PDB file of C-alpha atoms and ligand atoms in Angstrom:
ATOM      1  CA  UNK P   1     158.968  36.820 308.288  1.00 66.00           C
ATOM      2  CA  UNK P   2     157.698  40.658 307.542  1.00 71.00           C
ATOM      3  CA  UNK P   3     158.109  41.168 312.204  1.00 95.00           C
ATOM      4  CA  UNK P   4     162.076  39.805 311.710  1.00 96.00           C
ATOM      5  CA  UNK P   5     162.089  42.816 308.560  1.00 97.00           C
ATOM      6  CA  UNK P   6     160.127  45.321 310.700  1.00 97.00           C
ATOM      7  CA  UNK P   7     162.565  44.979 313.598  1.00 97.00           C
ATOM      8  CA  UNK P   8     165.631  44.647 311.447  1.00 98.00           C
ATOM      9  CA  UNK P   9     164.731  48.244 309.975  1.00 96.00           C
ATOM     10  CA  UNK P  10     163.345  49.815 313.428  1.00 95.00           C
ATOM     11  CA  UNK P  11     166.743  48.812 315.604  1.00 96.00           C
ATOM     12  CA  UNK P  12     168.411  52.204 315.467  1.00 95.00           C
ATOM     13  CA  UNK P  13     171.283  53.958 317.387  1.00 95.00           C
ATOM     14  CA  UNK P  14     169.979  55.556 320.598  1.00 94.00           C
ATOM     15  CA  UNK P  15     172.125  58.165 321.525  1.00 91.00           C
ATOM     16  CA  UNK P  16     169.436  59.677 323.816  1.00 89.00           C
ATOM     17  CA  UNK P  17     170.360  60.023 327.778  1.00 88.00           C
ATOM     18  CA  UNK P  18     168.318  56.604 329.450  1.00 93.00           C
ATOM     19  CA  UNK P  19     166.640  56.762 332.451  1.00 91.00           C
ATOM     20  CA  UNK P  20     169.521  56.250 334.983  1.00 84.00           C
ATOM     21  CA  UNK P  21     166.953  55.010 337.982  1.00 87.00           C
ATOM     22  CA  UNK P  22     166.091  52.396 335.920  1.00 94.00           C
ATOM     23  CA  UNK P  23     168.413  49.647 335.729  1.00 95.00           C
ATOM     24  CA  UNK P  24     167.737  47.109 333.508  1.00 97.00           C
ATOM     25  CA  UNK P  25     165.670  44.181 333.972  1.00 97.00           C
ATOM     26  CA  UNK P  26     167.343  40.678 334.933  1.00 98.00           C
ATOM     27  CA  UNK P  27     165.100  38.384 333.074  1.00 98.00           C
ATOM     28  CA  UNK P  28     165.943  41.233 329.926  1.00 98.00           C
ATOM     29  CA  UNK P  29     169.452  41.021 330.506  1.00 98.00           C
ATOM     30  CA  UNK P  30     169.428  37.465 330.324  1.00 98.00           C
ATOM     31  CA  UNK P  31     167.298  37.644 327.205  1.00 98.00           C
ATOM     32  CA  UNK P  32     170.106  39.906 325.171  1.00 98.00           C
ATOM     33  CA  UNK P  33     173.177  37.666 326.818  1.00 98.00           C
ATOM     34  CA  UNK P  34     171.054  34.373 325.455  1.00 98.00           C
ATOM     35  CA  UNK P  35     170.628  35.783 321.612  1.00 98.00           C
ATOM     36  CA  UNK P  36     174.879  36.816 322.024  1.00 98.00           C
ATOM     37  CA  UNK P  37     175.464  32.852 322.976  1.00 98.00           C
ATOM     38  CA  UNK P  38     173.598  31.820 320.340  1.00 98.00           C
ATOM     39  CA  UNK P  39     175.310  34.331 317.609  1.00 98.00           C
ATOM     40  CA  UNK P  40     177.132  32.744 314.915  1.00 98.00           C
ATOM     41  CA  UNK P  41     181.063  32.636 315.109  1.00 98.00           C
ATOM     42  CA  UNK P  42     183.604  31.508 313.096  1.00 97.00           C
ATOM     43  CA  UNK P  43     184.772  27.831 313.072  1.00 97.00           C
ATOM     44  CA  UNK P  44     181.950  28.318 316.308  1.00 97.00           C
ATOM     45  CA  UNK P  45     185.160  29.889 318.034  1.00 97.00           C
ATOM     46  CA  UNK P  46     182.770  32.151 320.358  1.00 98.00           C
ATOM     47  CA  UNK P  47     184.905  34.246 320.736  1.00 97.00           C
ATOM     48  CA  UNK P  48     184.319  36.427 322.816  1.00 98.00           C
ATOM     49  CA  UNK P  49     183.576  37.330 326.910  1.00 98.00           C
ATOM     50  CA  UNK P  50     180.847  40.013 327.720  1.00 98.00           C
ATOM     51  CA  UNK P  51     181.357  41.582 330.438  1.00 98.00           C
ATOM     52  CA  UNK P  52     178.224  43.546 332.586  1.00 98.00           C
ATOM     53  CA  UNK P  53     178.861  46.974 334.364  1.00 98.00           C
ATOM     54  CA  UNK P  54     176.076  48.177 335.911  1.00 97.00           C
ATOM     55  CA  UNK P  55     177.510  49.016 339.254  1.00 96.00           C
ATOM     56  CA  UNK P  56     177.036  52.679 339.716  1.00 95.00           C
ATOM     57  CA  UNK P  57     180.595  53.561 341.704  1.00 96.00           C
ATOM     58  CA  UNK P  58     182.271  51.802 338.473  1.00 97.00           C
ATOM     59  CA  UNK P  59     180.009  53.516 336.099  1.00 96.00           C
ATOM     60  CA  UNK P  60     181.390  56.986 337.398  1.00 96.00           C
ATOM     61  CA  UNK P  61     184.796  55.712 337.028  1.00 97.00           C
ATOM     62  CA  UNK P  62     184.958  54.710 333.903  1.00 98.00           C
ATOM     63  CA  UNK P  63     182.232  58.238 332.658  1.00 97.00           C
ATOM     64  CA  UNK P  64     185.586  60.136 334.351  1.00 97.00           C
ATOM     65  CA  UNK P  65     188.090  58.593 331.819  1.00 97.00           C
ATOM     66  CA  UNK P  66     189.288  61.367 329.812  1.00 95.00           C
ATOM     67  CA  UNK P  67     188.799  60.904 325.650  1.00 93.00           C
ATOM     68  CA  UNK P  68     190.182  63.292 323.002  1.00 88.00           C
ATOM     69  CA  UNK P  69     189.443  62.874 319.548  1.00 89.00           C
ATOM     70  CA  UNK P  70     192.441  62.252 316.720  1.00 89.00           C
ATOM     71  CA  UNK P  71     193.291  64.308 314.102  1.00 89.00           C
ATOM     72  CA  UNK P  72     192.949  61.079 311.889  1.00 90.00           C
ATOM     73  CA  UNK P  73     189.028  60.101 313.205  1.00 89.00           C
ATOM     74  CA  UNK P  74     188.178  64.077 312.102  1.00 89.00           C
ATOM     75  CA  UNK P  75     189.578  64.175 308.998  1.00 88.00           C
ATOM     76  CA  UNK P  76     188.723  60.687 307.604  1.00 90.00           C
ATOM     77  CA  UNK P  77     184.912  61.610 309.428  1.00 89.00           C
ATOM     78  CA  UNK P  78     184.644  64.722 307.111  1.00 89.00           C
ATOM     79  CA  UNK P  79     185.270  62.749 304.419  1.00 89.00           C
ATOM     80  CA  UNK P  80     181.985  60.656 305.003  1.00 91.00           C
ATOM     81  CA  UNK P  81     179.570  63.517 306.712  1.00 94.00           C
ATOM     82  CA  UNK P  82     176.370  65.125 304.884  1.00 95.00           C
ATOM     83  CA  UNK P  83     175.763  69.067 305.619  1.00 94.00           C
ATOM     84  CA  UNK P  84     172.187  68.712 304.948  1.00 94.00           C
ATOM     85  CA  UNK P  85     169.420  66.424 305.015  1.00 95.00           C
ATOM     86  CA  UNK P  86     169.128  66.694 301.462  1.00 96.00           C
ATOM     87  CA  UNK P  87     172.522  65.652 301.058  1.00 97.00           C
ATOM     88  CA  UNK P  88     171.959  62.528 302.914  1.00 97.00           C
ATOM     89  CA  UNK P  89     169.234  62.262 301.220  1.00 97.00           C
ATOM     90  CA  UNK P  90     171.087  61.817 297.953  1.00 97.00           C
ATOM     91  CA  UNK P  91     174.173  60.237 298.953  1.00 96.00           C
ATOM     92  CA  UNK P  92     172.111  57.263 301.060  1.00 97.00           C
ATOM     93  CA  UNK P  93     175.178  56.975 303.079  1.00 97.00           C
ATOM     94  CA  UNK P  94     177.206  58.199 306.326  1.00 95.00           C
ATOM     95  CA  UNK P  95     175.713  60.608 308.561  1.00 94.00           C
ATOM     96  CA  UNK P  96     174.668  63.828 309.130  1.00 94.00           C
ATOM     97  CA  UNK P  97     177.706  66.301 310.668  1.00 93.00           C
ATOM     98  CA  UNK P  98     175.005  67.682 312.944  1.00 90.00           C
ATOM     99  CA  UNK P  99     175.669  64.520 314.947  1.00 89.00           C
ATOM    100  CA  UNK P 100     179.146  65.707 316.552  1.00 90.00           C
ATOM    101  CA  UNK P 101     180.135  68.608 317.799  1.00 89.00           C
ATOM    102  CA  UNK P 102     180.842  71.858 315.518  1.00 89.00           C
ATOM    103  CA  UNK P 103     184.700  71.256 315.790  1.00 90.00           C
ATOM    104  CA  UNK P 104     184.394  67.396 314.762  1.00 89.00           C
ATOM    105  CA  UNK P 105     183.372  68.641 311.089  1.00 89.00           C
ATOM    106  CA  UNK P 106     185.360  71.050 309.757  1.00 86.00           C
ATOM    107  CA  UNK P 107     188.928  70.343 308.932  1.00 82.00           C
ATOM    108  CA  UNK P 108     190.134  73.823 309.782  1.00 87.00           C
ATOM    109  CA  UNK P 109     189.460  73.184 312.968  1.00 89.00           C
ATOM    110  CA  UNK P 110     191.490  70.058 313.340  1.00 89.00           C
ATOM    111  CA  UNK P 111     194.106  72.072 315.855  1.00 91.00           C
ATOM    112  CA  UNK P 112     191.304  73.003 317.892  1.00 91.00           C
ATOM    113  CA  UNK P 113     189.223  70.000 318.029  1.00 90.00           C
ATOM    114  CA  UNK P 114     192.680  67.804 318.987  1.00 89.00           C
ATOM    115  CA  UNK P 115     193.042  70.112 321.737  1.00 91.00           C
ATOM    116  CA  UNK P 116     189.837  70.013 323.410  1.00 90.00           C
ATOM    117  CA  UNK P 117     189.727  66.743 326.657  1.00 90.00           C
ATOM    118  CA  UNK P 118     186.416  65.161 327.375  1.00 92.00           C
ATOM    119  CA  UNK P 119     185.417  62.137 329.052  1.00 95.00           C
ATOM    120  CA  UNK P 120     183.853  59.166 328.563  1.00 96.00           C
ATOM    121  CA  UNK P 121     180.492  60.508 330.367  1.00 94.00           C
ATOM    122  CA  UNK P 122     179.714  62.576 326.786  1.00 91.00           C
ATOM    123  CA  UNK P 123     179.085  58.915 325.299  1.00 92.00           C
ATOM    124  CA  UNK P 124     177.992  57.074 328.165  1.00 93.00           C
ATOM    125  CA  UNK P 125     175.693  59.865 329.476  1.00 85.00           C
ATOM    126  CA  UNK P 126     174.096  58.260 332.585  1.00 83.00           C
ATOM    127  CA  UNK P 127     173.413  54.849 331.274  1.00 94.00           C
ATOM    128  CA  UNK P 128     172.603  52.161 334.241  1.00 96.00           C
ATOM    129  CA  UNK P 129     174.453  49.816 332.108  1.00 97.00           C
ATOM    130  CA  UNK P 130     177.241  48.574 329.876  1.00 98.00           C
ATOM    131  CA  UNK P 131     178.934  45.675 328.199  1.00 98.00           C
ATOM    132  CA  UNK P 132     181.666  45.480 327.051  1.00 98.00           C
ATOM    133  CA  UNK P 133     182.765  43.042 324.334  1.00 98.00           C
ATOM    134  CA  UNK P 134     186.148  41.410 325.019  1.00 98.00           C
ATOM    135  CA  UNK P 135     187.917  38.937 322.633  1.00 98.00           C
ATOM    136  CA  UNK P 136     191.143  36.952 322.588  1.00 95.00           C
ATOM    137  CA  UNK P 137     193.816  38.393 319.353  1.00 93.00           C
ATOM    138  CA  UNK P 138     195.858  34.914 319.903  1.00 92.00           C
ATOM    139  CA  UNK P 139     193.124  33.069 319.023  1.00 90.00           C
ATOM    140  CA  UNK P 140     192.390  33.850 315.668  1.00 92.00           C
ATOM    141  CA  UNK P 141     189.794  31.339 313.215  1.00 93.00           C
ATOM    142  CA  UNK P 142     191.834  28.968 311.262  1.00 93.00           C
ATOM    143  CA  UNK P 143     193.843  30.424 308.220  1.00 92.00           C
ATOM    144  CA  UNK P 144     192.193  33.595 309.490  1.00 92.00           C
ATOM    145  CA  UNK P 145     194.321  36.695 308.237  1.00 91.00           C
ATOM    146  CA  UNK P 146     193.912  39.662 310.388  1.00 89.00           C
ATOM    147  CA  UNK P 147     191.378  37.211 312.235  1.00 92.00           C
ATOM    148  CA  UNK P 148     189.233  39.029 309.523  1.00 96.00           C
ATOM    149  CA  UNK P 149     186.499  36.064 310.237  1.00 97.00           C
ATOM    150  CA  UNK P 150     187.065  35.799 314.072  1.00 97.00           C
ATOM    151  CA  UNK P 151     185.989  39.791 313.979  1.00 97.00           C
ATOM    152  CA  UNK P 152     182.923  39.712 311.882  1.00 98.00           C
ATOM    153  CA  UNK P 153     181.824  37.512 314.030  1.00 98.00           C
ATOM    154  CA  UNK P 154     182.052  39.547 317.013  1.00 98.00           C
ATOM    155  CA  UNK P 155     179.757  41.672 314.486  1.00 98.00           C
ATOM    156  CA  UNK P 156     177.270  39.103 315.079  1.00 98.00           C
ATOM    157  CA  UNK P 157     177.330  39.328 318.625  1.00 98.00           C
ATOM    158  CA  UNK P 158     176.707  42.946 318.277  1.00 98.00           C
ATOM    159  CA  UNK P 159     173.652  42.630 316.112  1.00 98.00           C
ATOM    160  CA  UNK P 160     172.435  39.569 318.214  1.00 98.00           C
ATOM    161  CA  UNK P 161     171.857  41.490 321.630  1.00 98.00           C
ATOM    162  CA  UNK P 162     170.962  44.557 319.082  1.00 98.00           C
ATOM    163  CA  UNK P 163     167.981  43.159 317.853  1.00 98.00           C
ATOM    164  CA  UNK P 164     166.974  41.514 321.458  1.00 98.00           C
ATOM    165  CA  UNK P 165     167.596  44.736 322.993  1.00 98.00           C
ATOM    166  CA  UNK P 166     165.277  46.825 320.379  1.00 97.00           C
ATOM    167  CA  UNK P 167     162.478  43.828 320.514  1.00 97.00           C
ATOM    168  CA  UNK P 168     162.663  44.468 324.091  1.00 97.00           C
ATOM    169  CA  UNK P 169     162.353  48.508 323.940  1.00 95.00           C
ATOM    170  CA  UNK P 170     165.737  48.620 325.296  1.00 96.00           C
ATOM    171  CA  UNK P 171     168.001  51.638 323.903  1.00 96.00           C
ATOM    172  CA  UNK P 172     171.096  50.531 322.390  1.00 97.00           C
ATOM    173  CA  UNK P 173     174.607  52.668 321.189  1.00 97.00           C
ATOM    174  CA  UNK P 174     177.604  51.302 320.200  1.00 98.00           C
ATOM    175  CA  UNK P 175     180.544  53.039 321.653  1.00 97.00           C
ATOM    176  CA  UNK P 176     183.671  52.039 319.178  1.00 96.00           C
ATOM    177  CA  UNK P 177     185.837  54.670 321.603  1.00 95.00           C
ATOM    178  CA  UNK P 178     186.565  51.942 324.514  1.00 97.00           C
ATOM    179  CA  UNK P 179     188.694  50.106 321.992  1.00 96.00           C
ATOM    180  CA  UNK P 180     190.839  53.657 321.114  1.00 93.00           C
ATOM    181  CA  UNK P 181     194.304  52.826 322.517  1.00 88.00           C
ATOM    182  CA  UNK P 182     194.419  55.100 325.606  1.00 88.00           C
ATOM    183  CA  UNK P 183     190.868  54.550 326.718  1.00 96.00           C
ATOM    184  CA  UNK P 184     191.066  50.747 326.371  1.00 97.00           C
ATOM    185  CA  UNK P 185     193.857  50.678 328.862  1.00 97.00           C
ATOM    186  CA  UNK P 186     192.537  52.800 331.363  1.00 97.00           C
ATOM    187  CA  UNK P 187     189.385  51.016 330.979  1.00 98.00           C
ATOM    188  CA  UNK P 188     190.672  47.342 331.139  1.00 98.00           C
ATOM    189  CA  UNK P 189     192.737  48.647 334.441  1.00 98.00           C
ATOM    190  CA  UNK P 190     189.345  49.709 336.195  1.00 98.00           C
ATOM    191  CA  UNK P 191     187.918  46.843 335.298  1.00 98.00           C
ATOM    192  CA  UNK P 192     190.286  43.979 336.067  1.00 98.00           C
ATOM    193  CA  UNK P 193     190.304  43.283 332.301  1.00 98.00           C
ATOM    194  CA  UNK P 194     193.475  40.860 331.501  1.00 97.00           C
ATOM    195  CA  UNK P 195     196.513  42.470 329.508  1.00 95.00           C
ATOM    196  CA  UNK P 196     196.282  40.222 326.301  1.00 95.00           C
ATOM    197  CA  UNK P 197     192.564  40.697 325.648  1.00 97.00           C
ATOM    198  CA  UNK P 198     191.182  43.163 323.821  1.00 97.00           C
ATOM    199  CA  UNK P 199     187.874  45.704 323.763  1.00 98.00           C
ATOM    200  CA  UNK P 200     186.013  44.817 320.382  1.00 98.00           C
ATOM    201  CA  UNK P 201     183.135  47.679 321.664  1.00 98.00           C
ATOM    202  CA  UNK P 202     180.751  48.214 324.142  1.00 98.00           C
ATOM    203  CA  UNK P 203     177.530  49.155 324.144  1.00 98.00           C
ATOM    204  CA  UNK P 204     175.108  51.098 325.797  1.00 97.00           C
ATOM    205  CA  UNK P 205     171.658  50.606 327.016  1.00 97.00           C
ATOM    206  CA  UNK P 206     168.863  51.379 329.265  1.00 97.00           C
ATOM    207  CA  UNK P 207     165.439  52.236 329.180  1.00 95.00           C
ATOM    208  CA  UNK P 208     165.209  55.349 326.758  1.00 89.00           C
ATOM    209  CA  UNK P 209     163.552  58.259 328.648  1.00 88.00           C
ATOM    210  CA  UNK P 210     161.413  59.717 325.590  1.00 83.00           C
ATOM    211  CA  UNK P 211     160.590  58.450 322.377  1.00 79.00           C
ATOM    212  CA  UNK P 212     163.585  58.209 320.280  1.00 73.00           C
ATOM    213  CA  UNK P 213     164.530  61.766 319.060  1.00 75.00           C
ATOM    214  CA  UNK P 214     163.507  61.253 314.946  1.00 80.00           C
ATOM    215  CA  UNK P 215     166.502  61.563 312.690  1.00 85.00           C
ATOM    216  CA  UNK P 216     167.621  60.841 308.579  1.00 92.00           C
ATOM    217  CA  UNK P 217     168.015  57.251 308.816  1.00 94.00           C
ATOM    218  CA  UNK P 218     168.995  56.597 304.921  1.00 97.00           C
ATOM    219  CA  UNK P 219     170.489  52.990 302.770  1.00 98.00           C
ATOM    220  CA  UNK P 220     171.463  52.560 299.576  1.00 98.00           C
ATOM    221  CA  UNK P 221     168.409  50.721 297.604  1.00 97.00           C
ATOM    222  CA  UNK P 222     168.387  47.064 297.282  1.00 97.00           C
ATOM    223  CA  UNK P 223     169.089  47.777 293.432  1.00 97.00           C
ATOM    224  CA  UNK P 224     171.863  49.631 294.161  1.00 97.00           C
ATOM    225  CA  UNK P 225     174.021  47.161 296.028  1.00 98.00           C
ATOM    226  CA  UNK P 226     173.180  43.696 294.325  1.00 98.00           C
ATOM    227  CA  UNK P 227     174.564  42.369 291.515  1.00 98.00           C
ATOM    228  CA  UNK P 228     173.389  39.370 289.475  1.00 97.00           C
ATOM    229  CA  UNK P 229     175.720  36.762 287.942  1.00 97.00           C
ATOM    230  CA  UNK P 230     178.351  38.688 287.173  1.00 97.00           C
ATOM    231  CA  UNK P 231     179.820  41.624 289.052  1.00 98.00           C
ATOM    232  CA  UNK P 232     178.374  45.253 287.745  1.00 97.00           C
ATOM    233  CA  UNK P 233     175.218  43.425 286.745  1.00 97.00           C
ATOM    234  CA  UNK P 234     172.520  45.250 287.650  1.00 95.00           C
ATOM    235  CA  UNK P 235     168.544  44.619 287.849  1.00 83.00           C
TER     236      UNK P 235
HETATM  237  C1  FMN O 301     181.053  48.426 314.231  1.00 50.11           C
HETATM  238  C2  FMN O 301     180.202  49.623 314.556  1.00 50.11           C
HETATM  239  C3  FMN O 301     180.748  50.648 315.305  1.00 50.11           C
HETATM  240  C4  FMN O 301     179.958  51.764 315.643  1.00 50.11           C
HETATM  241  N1  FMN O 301     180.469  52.733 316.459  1.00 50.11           N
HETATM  242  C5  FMN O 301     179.677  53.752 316.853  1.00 50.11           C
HETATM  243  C6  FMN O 301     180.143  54.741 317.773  1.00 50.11           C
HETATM  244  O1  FMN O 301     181.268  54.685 318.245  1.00 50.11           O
HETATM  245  N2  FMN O 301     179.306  55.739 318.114  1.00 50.11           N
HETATM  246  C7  FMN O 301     178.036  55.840 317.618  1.00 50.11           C
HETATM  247  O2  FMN O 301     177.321  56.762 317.968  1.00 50.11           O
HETATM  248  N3  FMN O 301     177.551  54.912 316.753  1.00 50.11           N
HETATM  249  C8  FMN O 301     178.340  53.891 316.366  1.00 50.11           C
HETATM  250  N4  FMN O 301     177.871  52.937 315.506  1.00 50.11           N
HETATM  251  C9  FMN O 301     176.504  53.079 314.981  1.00 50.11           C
HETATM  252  C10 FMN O 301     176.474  53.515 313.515  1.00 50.11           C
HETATM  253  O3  FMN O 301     176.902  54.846 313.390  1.00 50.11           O
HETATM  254  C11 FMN O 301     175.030  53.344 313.063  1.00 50.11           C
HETATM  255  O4  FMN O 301     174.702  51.986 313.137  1.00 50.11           O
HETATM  256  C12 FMN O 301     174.802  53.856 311.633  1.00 50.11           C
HETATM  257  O5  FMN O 301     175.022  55.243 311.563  1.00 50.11           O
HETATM  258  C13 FMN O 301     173.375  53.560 311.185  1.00 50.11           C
HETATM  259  O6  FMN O 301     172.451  54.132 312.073  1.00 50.11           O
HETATM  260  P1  FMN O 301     171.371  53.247 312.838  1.00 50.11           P
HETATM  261  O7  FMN O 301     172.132  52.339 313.796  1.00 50.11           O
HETATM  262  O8  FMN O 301     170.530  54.202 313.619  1.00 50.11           O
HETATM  263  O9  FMN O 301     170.628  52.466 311.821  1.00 50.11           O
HETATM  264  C14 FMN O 301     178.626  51.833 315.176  1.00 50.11           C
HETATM  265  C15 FMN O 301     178.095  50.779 314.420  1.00 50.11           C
HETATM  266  C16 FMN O 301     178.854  49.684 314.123  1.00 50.11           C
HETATM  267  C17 FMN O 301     178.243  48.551 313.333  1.00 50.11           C
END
């Protein structure tokens, strides 16, 4: 019981470069692609395709995709950064605005930070490998509004080969910016991905390089976010 608690609390996001001449494993591939079968979905809709990249040429392609951030992403992001570790600290939620570049975090430079073009490469940063989760909108769990409960459970599926990956010392990074309009149609053209589906996320990973840089992981405390019997009761 503790080990499932101990590697709950160690997976962590690792933004870190990987080793790019070291592809991973097959027989750890297969490992993270067993625990995303076996993730729970609703109604058991598994809903969703995974789809590998890992060829290099493609890799390059897709790194070459330009990305610009939106005036909405920086100012709803300010809204949820810490300046300090201290403030973190406190607040025991968000992130730290050291995380993104100096233009990201300051709402008077909105203009500027609109303006600037990068490319997928600044989040995908020579990793040997990808995948890319890919679900159907039309088919939705029953009674499902928003296909609310179709979507968490392509949550699942992230945490699922999350959890494999870390127990395997495989880096892992979510990168929500492949399902940003622009970027998820220039990446479902390169990669033969049909018109109706949709990019949930993809993900990152490869062997990390170094140990993983330290930084303020914080949660609220248990105390903090149960309640007992009744709403707003509190241990
Ligand atoms: C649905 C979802 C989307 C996320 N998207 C991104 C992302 O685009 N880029 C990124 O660096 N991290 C992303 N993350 C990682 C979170 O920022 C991270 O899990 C959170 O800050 C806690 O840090 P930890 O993963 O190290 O515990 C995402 C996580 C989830 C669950």
């Amino acid at each position: 019981m503790q080990d499932v608690l101990k590697l709950i609390q160690e997976r962590h996001s690792a933004r870190a470069p990987f080793d790019p001449q070291r592809p991973v494993e097959e027989q750890d591939l297969r490992q993270i692609l067993e625990a995303a079968r076996w993730s729970p979905t609703a109604h058991n809709m598994q809903n969703f395709e995974i789809l590998v990249v890992d060829d290099t040429k493609l890799l390059e392609t897709l790194g070459k995709i330009e990305s610009h951030i939106s005036e909405e992403f920086i100012q709803e992001n300010y809204q949820q950064l810490s300046f300090s570790e201290e403030e973190l600290r406190q607040k025991k939620v968000g992130i730290i605005g050291t995380m993104f570049p100096p233009t990201w975090t300051d709402p008077a430079k909105v203009d500027e930070a609109v303006r600037e073009i990068s490319s997928l490469n600044r989040t995908i940063r020579g990793s040997p490998m990808l995948l890319i989760v890919i679900y159907d909108p039309k088919k939705r769990a029953p009674a499902s509004e928003g296909d609310v409960l179709g979507i968490m459970s392509l949550g699942c599926v992230m945490e699922n080969m999350w959890l494999m990956a870390q127990s395997l010392g495989i880096g892992f990074m979510i990168m929500s910016v492949f399902s940003a309009d622009s970027i998820e149609n220039e990446v479902k053209r390169v990669l033969n991905i049909p018109k109706n589906a949709k990019i949930a996320y993809a993900c990152r990973l490869g062997y990390p390089v170094s140990a993983p840089a330290k930084y303020l992981r914080v949660r609220r405390d248990v105390e903090d976010l149960t309640h007992y019997n009744r709403f707003g009761n509190k241990a």
